Amino acid sequence: MSDRRRINGPVGATIPPVSEDGASREVAGSRGGRSRPPNAIRKMYLKTGVTPSASGSAYLEIETSGRSGVSGLKLSCTVHGPRSLPRSSPFSPHIILSTHVKYAPFATRQRRGYLRDPSERDLGTHLEAALRGAIIADRWPKSGVDIIVSIIEGDQDRETSKTQGDESWDLMNALSGCITVASAALADAGIDCVDTVAGGVAALVSDKGDASPSIVIDPIPSEHDRILAACCIAYLPTRDEVTNLWFKGDLPASDTELYTKLVEKGIQASAKANRVLVECLGETVG
Amino acid sequence: MATSSGTTSVAIPGQLLGPASKFQPGPGTHIHNANLYSSLLGVVHASQPAKPPGPAKRLTKITVPTQTPAELPTLSVSRTGVSEKREVLPEVGNTVLCRVTRITPRQAVVAILICGDTVLEAEWQGLIRVQDVRATEKDKVKIYESFRPGDIVRAEVISLGDQANFYLSTARNELGVILATSEAGNNMYPVNWKEYMDPETGLSELRKVAKPY
Amino acid sequence: MAAPSLSFSRPVFAKLSPHPYLLRTLAPQPPSDAAASRTNGRAPQEARPVHIHTSSLSHAHGSALVRTGDTTVICGVRGEVLPVANIPQYRPQATQQQQDDGDERADERGGLGRGELKDYDLLVPNIELATGCAPQFLPGVPPTTLAQTLSTRVYSLLHSCRVVDPKSLRIWYTPPTEVGNNMDTEEQQRQQEEADDGDDGPQLVAYWVLYIDLLFVSLDGNPFDAAWAAVMAALRDTKLPAVRWDPDRQAAVLQNNSQPTTTTATAAAAVPGQGKNSIKTTPLPVAGLPVACTAAVFPEKKHGGESMAASAAATVGNRHWILLDPDRSEETLCGETITMVVDCSSGGGGGETRIKSIEKQGGVVLGRELIRGFAGVAEKRWKEVRDAMQ
């Protein structure tokens, strides 16, 4: 069924041009490895107040890895509120958070539709959990706040197709960016928070040259041969609290040390992102 | 009068401001583990207690020890200078300016535009019930003789109200309609405590008029 | 003297009674010698400066970011392939020659929006406002009326201005002349370019469909001008990849430069990881540069009821102002708007101005003379936007 409120284009299905089989395999071999040390995150650019008509807003750009065709993450976040709740909703003694994450149609290799898909809804839920722990909700009774993150450009390699199921790993990086940008936008909107929450990702990767898998922070899926597991952490540095933890992958249950190490690295990544966030917020006042 | 000290510094959410034993928490701060933290992005203000001990007013210094808790300086973080947009939640006792959006025989529904001297970004809904319009002769009040949609009303918040509305009252002389438009579409001026007049048509309309300052 | 003698601070006054507030800044009272300006500090016929960045998105074939004041819009153009087999009402025109002849005939007829572009829906513009770009546009709801209107206006303007030539969207395929020939793709390709005769001539197998997606990051009035400028900038930035039709897969295959026989292959191989990115692209030809210019009419009287407006129009003193490039607060106060699309690019920029479209909504103020005068304003705006695009 087509949506009559949009311009849908031709009735017949359109297909993006495919790349030649040989080419993509050849590319897979020539992919550059990770150029940063395992403990470094990519450069981030964060700016608040990009949408003056919103109560608060922020824009986050994560540097591309330096190779052409690989896009960095570009996120724009707007915060609307505190505002009154719709008349139908029941009384709430605290602020009600609603989060919304949407990829732009041109954000990824495949064109995205305008309706939210389950993975975007999932991102929204994780983002809400991460922020709920940071907001002092009872400062604003019977009010609501809308947090909207638009992913203008996803963290994706343009040409590496069907190398691995790396879409799910991309979601982790996207979520960590969403958390950081939303945190900046909340501060810009003047909503009470106990701390500045920031997101960070750590992953257990195995590369061809290495004997054993290693843990890196802020992984780019296309830079590694295989990602075994990854976790995305939302972390409050002064409180030393984790507000959201999202772990995915395959780890032996016996080796709990590996798991804690992964989480620790995730916290480390988050702390680094937090430094950028604090610096950005400090600059806005003055 | 509380006065702010000369030291201004920027705080971000989660920043440690000082021990809770030495400061009183003001707006924009919160207490965690006996310490005072900022909860907003803004400028830190320290205000001395209203009655400074001792004869000389030395205001540039945050004096601390051996005082009773009531005399502790209050630390607050304000958004002034960060952004002109400030959102405040109307509180009981605040004077607000609002626009009438709808009237029924029992109440007038208003949109609160300005709370104190803060221009609000969001529109909070308020309700002036018929019993809260006037202080005297409450049983004779008729909403349509007091407010019309489009009027700008000065009112006081008397209750946080229900899930959607703040309850407001105009039961004081200086509260009531401050700007009104006639049925012909002209701005009117008040002639007495219950009438506004259209300068072009000369017709007067009934309102609960606020006493001009 | 009828004005209330209450004194408010400026922001309070603006919030409580926006109409008199704007009126007072546009028409200062005699004692004050302040120049007439709008509440945002602009002169009535002063538009906000335009800033345009292109090619910032890596997944789109063409992209642009346009910022005018606090209105920011991002446009991404992406081409996808529509095989003719997927077109239900496809009317084949056998050879390239016939197809081109058909174009010329159609051009002579001068019919607007004719031909493949419209019949097969090859241009798909969509505007997304529900990004929280302004408080009233929150996600989770179907497209608002404004978003639908804007999308449709962009769609019809794209067709009526004939910005994109359908010729540039066709994908051809030349069947191999001999069966069982073990030509490699390179030779086939050369064959394709050379063969233009007889029955073995190239066949039209597919079309490019251009998905033009617009995302408003921030909205402070005048969305159409910004959206249209973004569409034009993104289309001019669009480079479609060179593709080869693969009849077995029924798909278009990207052509790499890094094929062993091409000379660029060595250069590409010298830089590791570059080879895959050097896909041949051709810029999309874009005809003309139509620029939209919108203004709103601000009347002195707020309540222009029909009978009143008619009688008041006769009376002296019912003034009005034409506010170019209105912002959000001005848009809410103005009932009458005009959008003129002009193109001065014919004849190398100094050519004559062509009016591509005029849209006027609401109100009775703008008559023939004012609209004619407005064309001059639109011309000036065209130059500003053209300069920003370069």
Short mmCIF file of C-alpha atoms in Angstrom, two decimals, chain C:
data_model
loop_
_atom_site.label_atom_id
_atom_site.label_comp_id
_atom_site.label_asym_id
_atom_site.label_seq_id
_atom_site.Cartn_x
_atom_site.Cartn_y
_atom_site.Cartn_z
CA MET C 1 -4.53 57.21 22.07
CA ALA C 2 -6.49 54.05 21.94
CA ALA C 3 -3.36 52.06 22.46
CA PRO C 4 -3.06 50.70 25.96
CA SER C 5 -0.86 52.82 28.11
CA LEU C 6 0.68 49.77 29.68
CA SER C 7 4.39 49.49 29.29
CA PHE C 8 5.85 46.13 28.51
CA SER C 9 9.35 45.08 27.76
CA ARG C 10 9.95 44.29 24.11
CA PRO C 11 9.82 40.49 24.31
CA VAL C 12 6.67 40.62 26.41
CA PHE C 13 5.01 43.01 23.98
CA ALA C 14 6.03 40.79 21.07
CA LYS C 15 4.54 37.76 22.74
CA LEU C 16 1.31 39.38 23.88
CA SER C 17 0.40 41.30 20.76
CA PRO C 18 2.67 40.42 17.88
CA HIS C 19 0.71 42.34 15.28
CA PRO C 20 0.92 45.80 16.85
CA TYR C 21 4.52 45.04 17.75
CA LEU C 22 5.52 44.44 14.15
CA LEU C 23 3.39 47.38 13.07
CA ARG C 24 5.18 49.70 15.46
CA THR C 25 8.63 48.75 14.24
CA LEU C 26 7.56 49.04 10.61
CA ALA C 27 5.89 52.37 11.14
CA PRO C 28 7.69 54.12 13.99
CA GLN C 29 5.71 56.78 15.82
CA PRO C 30 6.62 60.34 14.74
CA PRO C 31 8.70 61.29 17.79
CA SER C 32 11.14 58.44 17.30
CA ASP C 33 13.31 58.75 14.23
CA ALA C 34 14.11 55.07 14.00
CA ALA C 35 14.16 53.76 10.47
CA ALA C 36 11.35 51.49 9.47
CA SER C 37 12.46 47.94 9.88
CA ARG C 38 11.09 44.58 10.78
CA THR C 39 11.27 43.06 14.21
CA ASN C 40 14.16 40.91 13.01
CA GLY C 41 16.11 44.02 12.03
CA ARG C 42 15.79 43.58 8.30
CA ALA C 43 14.46 46.15 5.90
CA PRO C 44 11.08 45.17 4.42
CA GLN C 45 12.56 44.05 1.12
CA GLU C 46 15.71 42.57 2.51
CA ALA C 47 16.10 38.83 2.30
CA ARG C 48 18.32 36.76 4.54
CA PRO C 49 21.68 35.84 3.05
CA VAL C 50 21.89 32.39 1.53
CA HIS C 51 24.65 29.92 2.27
CA ILE C 52 24.99 26.79 0.20
CA HIS C 53 27.28 23.82 0.70
CA THR C 54 27.28 20.94 -1.69
CA SER C 55 28.61 17.38 -1.76
CA SER C 56 28.64 16.93 1.98
CA LEU C 57 26.83 13.60 1.95
CA SER C 58 28.71 10.53 0.84
CA HIS C 59 25.82 8.15 0.29
CA ALA C 60 23.86 10.41 -2.03
CA HIS C 61 24.75 11.07 -5.64
CA GLY C 62 24.26 14.75 -5.10
CA SER C 63 23.61 16.80 -2.02
CA ALA C 64 23.30 20.33 -0.78
CA LEU C 65 22.83 22.13 2.47
CA VAL C 66 21.08 25.47 2.24
CA ARG C 67 20.88 27.92 5.09
CA THR C 68 18.99 31.20 5.01
CA GLY C 69 18.97 32.77 8.42
CA ASP C 70 17.58 30.20 10.81
CA THR C 71 16.06 28.02 8.12
CA THR C 72 18.31 25.11 7.26
CA VAL C 73 17.49 22.34 4.84
CA ILE C 74 19.50 19.38 3.56
CA CYS C 75 18.78 17.83 0.21
CA GLY C 76 20.08 14.50 -0.99
CA VAL C 77 19.60 13.21 -4.53
CA ARG C 78 19.94 9.53 -5.10
CA GLY C 79 19.54 7.69 -8.36
CA GLU C 80 18.05 4.24 -8.56
CA VAL C 81 17.44 2.18 -11.65
CA LEU C 82 13.97 1.46 -12.97
CA PRO C 83 14.04 -1.31 -15.56
CA VAL C 84 11.48 -0.79 -18.28
CA ALA C 85 10.15 -4.25 -17.49
CA ASN C 86 8.92 -2.80 -14.21
CA ILE C 87 6.96 -0.02 -15.87
CA PRO C 88 3.34 -1.11 -16.28
CA GLN C 89 2.35 1.25 -19.10
CA TYR C 90 5.62 1.28 -20.95
CA ARG C 91 5.46 2.46 -24.55
CA PRO C 92 8.68 1.40 -26.18
CA GLN C 93 10.26 3.50 -28.84
CA ALA C 94 12.53 1.06 -30.49
CA THR C 95 15.76 2.86 -31.15
CA GLN C 96 17.75 5.71 -29.82
CA GLN C 97 17.18 7.57 -33.05
CA GLN C 98 13.43 7.38 -32.76
CA GLN C 99 13.59 8.33 -29.15
CA ASP C 100 15.57 11.43 -29.88
CA ASP C 101 13.27 12.33 -32.73
CA GLY C 102 10.38 11.96 -30.40
CA ASP C 103 12.02 14.37 -28.03
CA GLU C 104 12.45 16.95 -30.71
CA ARG C 105 8.86 16.67 -31.76
CA ALA C 106 7.76 17.02 -28.19
CA ASP C 107 10.02 19.99 -27.74
CA GLU C 108 8.45 21.63 -30.76
CA ARG C 109 5.03 21.10 -29.33
CA GLY C 110 6.30 22.66 -26.17
CA GLY C 111 3.94 20.77 -23.96
CA LEU C 112 4.79 21.04 -20.30
CA GLY C 113 5.57 18.00 -18.26
CA ARG C 114 5.12 15.68 -21.17
CA GLY C 115 6.91 12.51 -21.85
CA GLU C 116 8.71 9.97 -19.85
CA LEU C 117 9.66 12.16 -16.95
CA LYS C 118 6.09 12.53 -15.86
CA ASP C 119 4.60 9.35 -17.28
CA TYR C 120 7.06 7.10 -15.54
CA ASP C 121 7.46 9.30 -12.45
CA LEU C 122 11.21 9.58 -12.70
CA LEU C 123 11.53 12.46 -10.24
CA VAL C 124 10.51 11.77 -6.67
CA PRO C 125 10.84 14.81 -4.41
CA ASN C 126 9.78 14.48 -0.80
CA ILE C 127 10.03 16.97 2.01
CA GLU C 128 10.33 15.92 5.62
CA LEU C 129 9.38 18.53 8.16
CA ALA C 130 8.77 16.21 11.09
CA THR C 131 12.28 16.47 12.44
CA GLY C 132 11.50 18.83 15.23
CA CYS C 133 12.71 21.67 13.02
CA ALA C 134 10.10 23.85 14.70
CA PRO C 135 7.95 23.16 17.76
CA GLN C 136 4.85 22.38 15.73
CA PHE C 137 6.57 19.76 13.59
CA LEU C 138 7.21 16.73 15.73
CA PRO C 139 7.74 13.24 14.40
CA GLY C 140 5.43 10.33 14.83
CA VAL C 141 2.62 11.85 12.82
CA PRO C 142 1.82 11.58 9.13
CA PRO C 143 3.15 14.39 6.93
CA THR C 144 1.47 17.65 7.73
CA THR C 145 -0.50 19.59 5.17
CA LEU C 146 2.42 21.96 4.80
CA ALA C 147 4.84 19.13 4.09
CA GLN C 148 2.50 17.65 1.51
CA THR C 149 1.96 21.01 -0.15
CA LEU C 150 5.66 21.73 -0.30
CA SER C 151 6.44 18.33 -1.80
CA THR C 152 3.79 18.80 -4.45
CA ARG C 153 4.94 22.31 -5.29
CA VAL C 154 8.51 21.14 -5.73
CA TYR C 155 7.28 18.22 -7.83
CA SER C 156 5.25 20.34 -10.20
CA LEU C 157 7.93 22.99 -10.48
CA LEU C 158 10.53 20.36 -11.34
CA HIS C 159 8.35 19.23 -14.21
CA SER C 160 7.17 22.60 -15.44
CA CYS C 161 10.66 24.10 -15.45
CA ARG C 162 12.07 21.05 -17.22
CA VAL C 163 15.11 21.18 -15.06
CA VAL C 164 16.11 17.62 -15.83
CA ASP C 165 16.31 16.31 -19.35
CA PRO C 166 14.81 12.82 -19.64
CA LYS C 167 17.54 11.98 -22.14
CA SER C 168 20.11 12.03 -19.38
CA LEU C 169 18.15 9.50 -17.36
CA ARG C 170 17.99 6.77 -19.99
CA ILE C 171 20.09 3.65 -19.72
CA TRP C 172 20.90 1.92 -22.99
CA TYR C 173 21.95 -1.59 -23.79
CA THR C 174 23.46 -2.91 -26.99
CA PRO C 175 23.00 -6.62 -27.46
CA PRO C 176 26.16 -8.41 -28.57
CA THR C 177 26.21 -8.82 -32.35
CA GLU C 178 27.41 -12.40 -32.52
CA VAL C 179 26.27 -15.26 -30.38
CA GLY C 180 28.99 -17.16 -28.64
CA ASN C 181 31.46 -14.36 -28.89
CA ASN C 182 33.74 -14.31 -25.90
CA MET C 183 34.19 -10.59 -25.79
CA ASP C 184 35.05 -9.16 -22.45
CA THR C 185 33.04 -6.34 -21.04
CA GLU C 186 35.42 -3.74 -22.23
CA GLU C 187 34.92 -4.62 -25.86
CA GLN C 188 31.23 -4.92 -25.34
CA GLN C 189 31.22 -1.49 -24.01
CA ARG C 190 33.08 -0.13 -26.97
CA GLN C 191 30.66 -1.96 -29.12
CA GLN C 192 27.85 -0.27 -27.36
CA GLU C 193 29.25 3.10 -28.07
CA GLU C 194 29.94 2.40 -31.68
CA ALA C 195 26.89 0.47 -32.65
CA ASP C 196 24.08 2.74 -33.60
CA ASP C 197 22.76 1.15 -36.68
CA GLY C 198 19.98 -1.18 -37.60
CA ASP C 199 18.25 -3.74 -35.49
CA ASP C 200 21.20 -4.35 -33.24
CA GLY C 201 21.16 -0.75 -32.17
CA PRO C 202 20.99 0.13 -28.51
CA GLN C 203 17.81 -0.62 -26.67
CA LEU C 204 16.37 1.46 -23.94
CA VAL C 205 16.35 -0.91 -20.99
CA ALA C 206 16.00 1.22 -17.93
CA TYR C 207 15.68 4.70 -16.50
CA TRP C 208 17.31 6.44 -13.64
CA VAL C 209 14.82 7.50 -11.01
CA LEU C 210 15.96 10.46 -8.96
CA TYR C 211 14.88 10.36 -5.34
CA ILE C 212 15.14 13.90 -4.08
CA ASP C 213 14.81 13.88 -0.33
CA LEU C 214 14.71 17.07 1.67
CA LEU C 215 15.16 17.21 5.39
CA PHE C 216 14.56 20.37 7.33
CA VAL C 217 17.03 20.73 10.15
CA SER C 218 15.69 24.05 11.28
CA LEU C 219 12.69 26.03 10.13
CA ASP C 220 12.23 29.73 10.64
CA GLY C 221 9.84 30.69 7.92
CA ASN C 222 9.88 30.58 4.13
CA PRO C 223 10.42 26.85 3.69
CA PHE C 224 9.72 26.78 -0.03
CA ASP C 225 12.49 29.11 -1.16
CA ALA C 226 15.06 27.23 0.87
CA ALA C 227 13.76 23.85 -0.26
CA TRP C 228 13.79 24.82 -3.91
CA ALA C 229 17.28 26.29 -3.68
CA ALA C 230 18.43 23.05 -2.05
CA VAL C 231 16.84 20.97 -4.80
CA MET C 232 18.55 23.02 -7.49
CA ALA C 233 21.91 23.00 -5.75
CA ALA C 234 21.73 19.26 -5.14
CA LEU C 235 20.71 18.50 -8.73
CA ARG C 236 23.56 20.60 -10.05
CA ASP C 237 25.84 18.65 -7.75
CA THR C 238 24.48 15.27 -8.84
CA LYS C 239 26.83 12.88 -10.56
CA LEU C 240 25.26 9.66 -11.69
CA PRO C 241 27.57 6.66 -11.85
CA ALA C 242 28.25 5.10 -15.21
CA VAL C 243 26.47 1.79 -15.42
CA ARG C 244 26.43 -1.15 -17.75
CA TRP C 245 23.24 -3.14 -18.19
CA ASP C 246 23.61 -6.78 -17.38
CA PRO C 247 20.79 -8.68 -19.11
CA ASP C 248 21.38 -11.84 -17.11
CA ARG C 249 20.99 -10.20 -13.77
CA GLN C 250 18.42 -7.71 -15.06
CA ALA C 251 20.30 -5.05 -13.21
CA ALA C 252 22.57 -2.11 -13.82
CA VAL C 253 26.15 -2.76 -12.89
CA LEU C 254 28.49 -0.01 -11.85
CA GLN C 255 31.44 0.49 -14.13
CA ASN C 256 34.76 0.76 -12.44
CA ASN C 257 37.67 2.68 -13.72
CA SER C 258 39.92 0.11 -12.18
CA GLN C 259 39.42 -2.32 -14.99
CA PRO C 260 42.71 -3.80 -16.05
CA THR C 261 42.71 -2.28 -19.51
CA THR C 262 42.02 1.30 -18.61
CA THR C 263 44.88 3.65 -18.11
CA THR C 264 43.60 4.97 -14.82
CA ALA C 265 43.93 1.56 -13.31
CA THR C 266 47.56 2.06 -12.50
CA ALA C 267 46.89 5.29 -10.78
CA ALA C 268 44.11 3.76 -8.80
CA ALA C 269 46.20 0.81 -7.78
CA ALA C 270 48.92 3.08 -6.52
CA VAL C 271 46.63 4.31 -3.82
CA PRO C 272 45.33 1.34 -1.89
CA GLY C 273 41.67 1.46 -1.14
CA GLN C 274 41.10 4.06 -3.77
CA GLY C 275 40.42 1.74 -6.63
CA LYS C 276 36.96 0.86 -5.54
CA ASN C 277 35.95 4.44 -5.24
CA SER C 278 36.94 5.55 -8.67
CA ILE C 279 33.64 4.66 -10.19
CA LYS C 280 33.05 6.64 -13.32
CA THR C 281 30.46 9.31 -12.88
CA THR C 282 28.89 11.81 -15.17
CA PRO C 283 27.40 15.05 -13.96
CA LEU C 284 23.69 15.32 -14.45
CA PRO C 285 22.92 18.08 -16.93
CA VAL C 286 20.64 20.64 -15.34
CA ALA C 287 18.88 23.17 -17.50
CA GLY C 288 18.54 26.69 -16.22
CA LEU C 289 18.54 27.97 -12.71
CA PRO C 290 15.06 28.86 -11.53
CA VAL C 291 15.05 30.58 -8.16
CA ALA C 292 12.02 30.96 -5.94
CA CYS C 293 11.35 34.22 -4.17
CA THR C 294 8.63 34.52 -1.58
CA ALA C 295 7.18 37.54 0.15
CA ALA C 296 4.33 38.06 2.54
CA VAL C 297 1.99 41.02 2.79
CA PHE C 298 1.59 42.53 6.20
CA PRO C 299 -1.59 44.58 6.52
CA GLU C 300 -2.05 47.42 8.95
CA LYS C 301 -5.42 46.11 10.04
CA LYS C 302 -5.30 42.79 11.73
CA HIS C 303 -8.81 41.59 11.18
CA GLY C 304 -9.41 41.75 7.49
CA GLY C 305 -12.90 40.36 7.42
CA GLU C 306 -14.24 40.29 3.87
CA SER C 307 -16.61 43.21 4.08
CA MET C 308 -14.26 45.19 6.24
CA ALA C 309 -11.29 44.64 4.01
CA ALA C 310 -13.23 45.85 1.01
CA SER C 311 -14.34 49.01 2.71
CA ALA C 312 -11.06 49.57 4.47
CA ALA C 313 -9.08 49.22 1.29
CA ALA C 314 -10.72 52.38 0.03
CA THR C 315 -9.92 54.38 3.10
CA VAL C 316 -6.60 56.10 3.29
CA GLY C 317 -4.15 54.94 5.86
CA ASN C 318 -4.75 51.26 5.50
CA ARG C 319 -1.19 50.64 4.64
CA HIS C 320 0.57 47.41 3.95
CA TRP C 321 4.13 46.23 3.73
CA ILE C 322 5.61 43.59 1.48
CA LEU C 323 8.01 41.59 3.57
CA LEU C 324 10.51 39.64 1.54
CA ASP C 325 11.62 36.24 2.83
CA PRO C 326 9.34 36.25 5.90
CA ASP C 327 10.40 34.47 9.07
CA ARG C 328 8.19 32.29 11.21
CA SER C 329 6.66 35.02 13.34
CA GLU C 330 5.92 37.15 10.30
CA GLU C 331 4.32 34.27 8.46
CA THR C 332 1.78 33.83 11.22
CA LEU C 333 0.79 37.49 10.93
CA CYS C 334 0.51 37.71 7.18
CA GLY C 335 -2.44 36.28 5.31
CA GLU C 336 -1.28 37.01 1.81
CA THR C 337 1.82 35.54 0.26
CA ILE C 338 3.33 35.50 -3.18
CA THR C 339 5.97 33.20 -4.61
CA MET C 340 7.57 34.00 -7.90
CA VAL C 341 10.01 31.69 -9.61
CA VAL C 342 12.31 33.43 -12.04
CA ASP C 343 15.22 32.29 -14.15
CA CYS C 344 17.67 34.83 -15.50
CA SER C 345 20.24 32.29 -16.59
CA SER C 346 19.32 32.15 -20.26
CA GLY C 347 21.95 33.81 -22.38
CA GLY C 348 24.84 33.48 -19.99
CA GLY C 349 23.45 35.10 -16.91
CA GLY C 350 22.84 38.50 -18.38
CA GLY C 351 19.90 37.30 -20.39
CA GLU C 352 16.32 38.22 -20.01
CA THR C 353 14.36 37.21 -16.99
CA ARG C 354 11.88 34.44 -17.48
CA ILE C 355 9.08 34.02 -15.02
CA LYS C 356 8.56 30.34 -14.43
CA SER C 357 5.75 30.44 -11.96
CA ILE C 358 3.71 32.80 -9.83
CA GLU C 359 1.73 31.64 -6.87
CA LYS C 360 -0.33 34.01 -4.81
CA GLN C 361 -2.47 33.09 -1.88
CA GLY C 362 -5.02 35.00 0.12
CA GLY C 363 -5.70 38.69 0.35
CA VAL C 364 -6.50 41.43 -2.14
CA VAL C 365 -3.53 43.74 -1.80
CA LEU C 366 -1.25 42.46 -4.53
CA GLY C 367 -2.50 43.69 -7.84
CA ARG C 368 -1.01 43.67 -11.28
CA GLU C 369 1.39 46.56 -10.69
CA LEU C 370 2.73 45.22 -7.44
CA ILE C 371 3.32 41.81 -8.91
CA ARG C 372 5.10 43.35 -11.85
CA GLY C 373 7.27 45.30 -9.47
CA PHE C 374 7.91 42.17 -7.52
CA ALA C 375 9.58 40.62 -10.53
CA GLY C 376 12.40 43.08 -10.04
CA VAL C 377 12.76 41.99 -6.44
CA ALA C 378 12.83 38.38 -7.57
CA GLU C 379 15.55 39.19 -10.10
CA LYS C 380 17.68 40.64 -7.36
CA ARG C 381 17.10 37.55 -5.28
CA TRP C 382 18.06 35.38 -8.24
CA LYS C 383 21.47 37.04 -8.39
CA GLU C 384 22.01 36.49 -4.67
CA VAL C 385 21.18 32.82 -4.91
CA ARG C 386 23.21 32.37 -8.07
CA ASP C 387 26.23 33.88 -6.36
CA ALA C 388 25.76 31.58 -3.41
CA MET C 389 25.66 28.55 -5.67
CA GLN C 390 29.02 29.27 -7.19
#
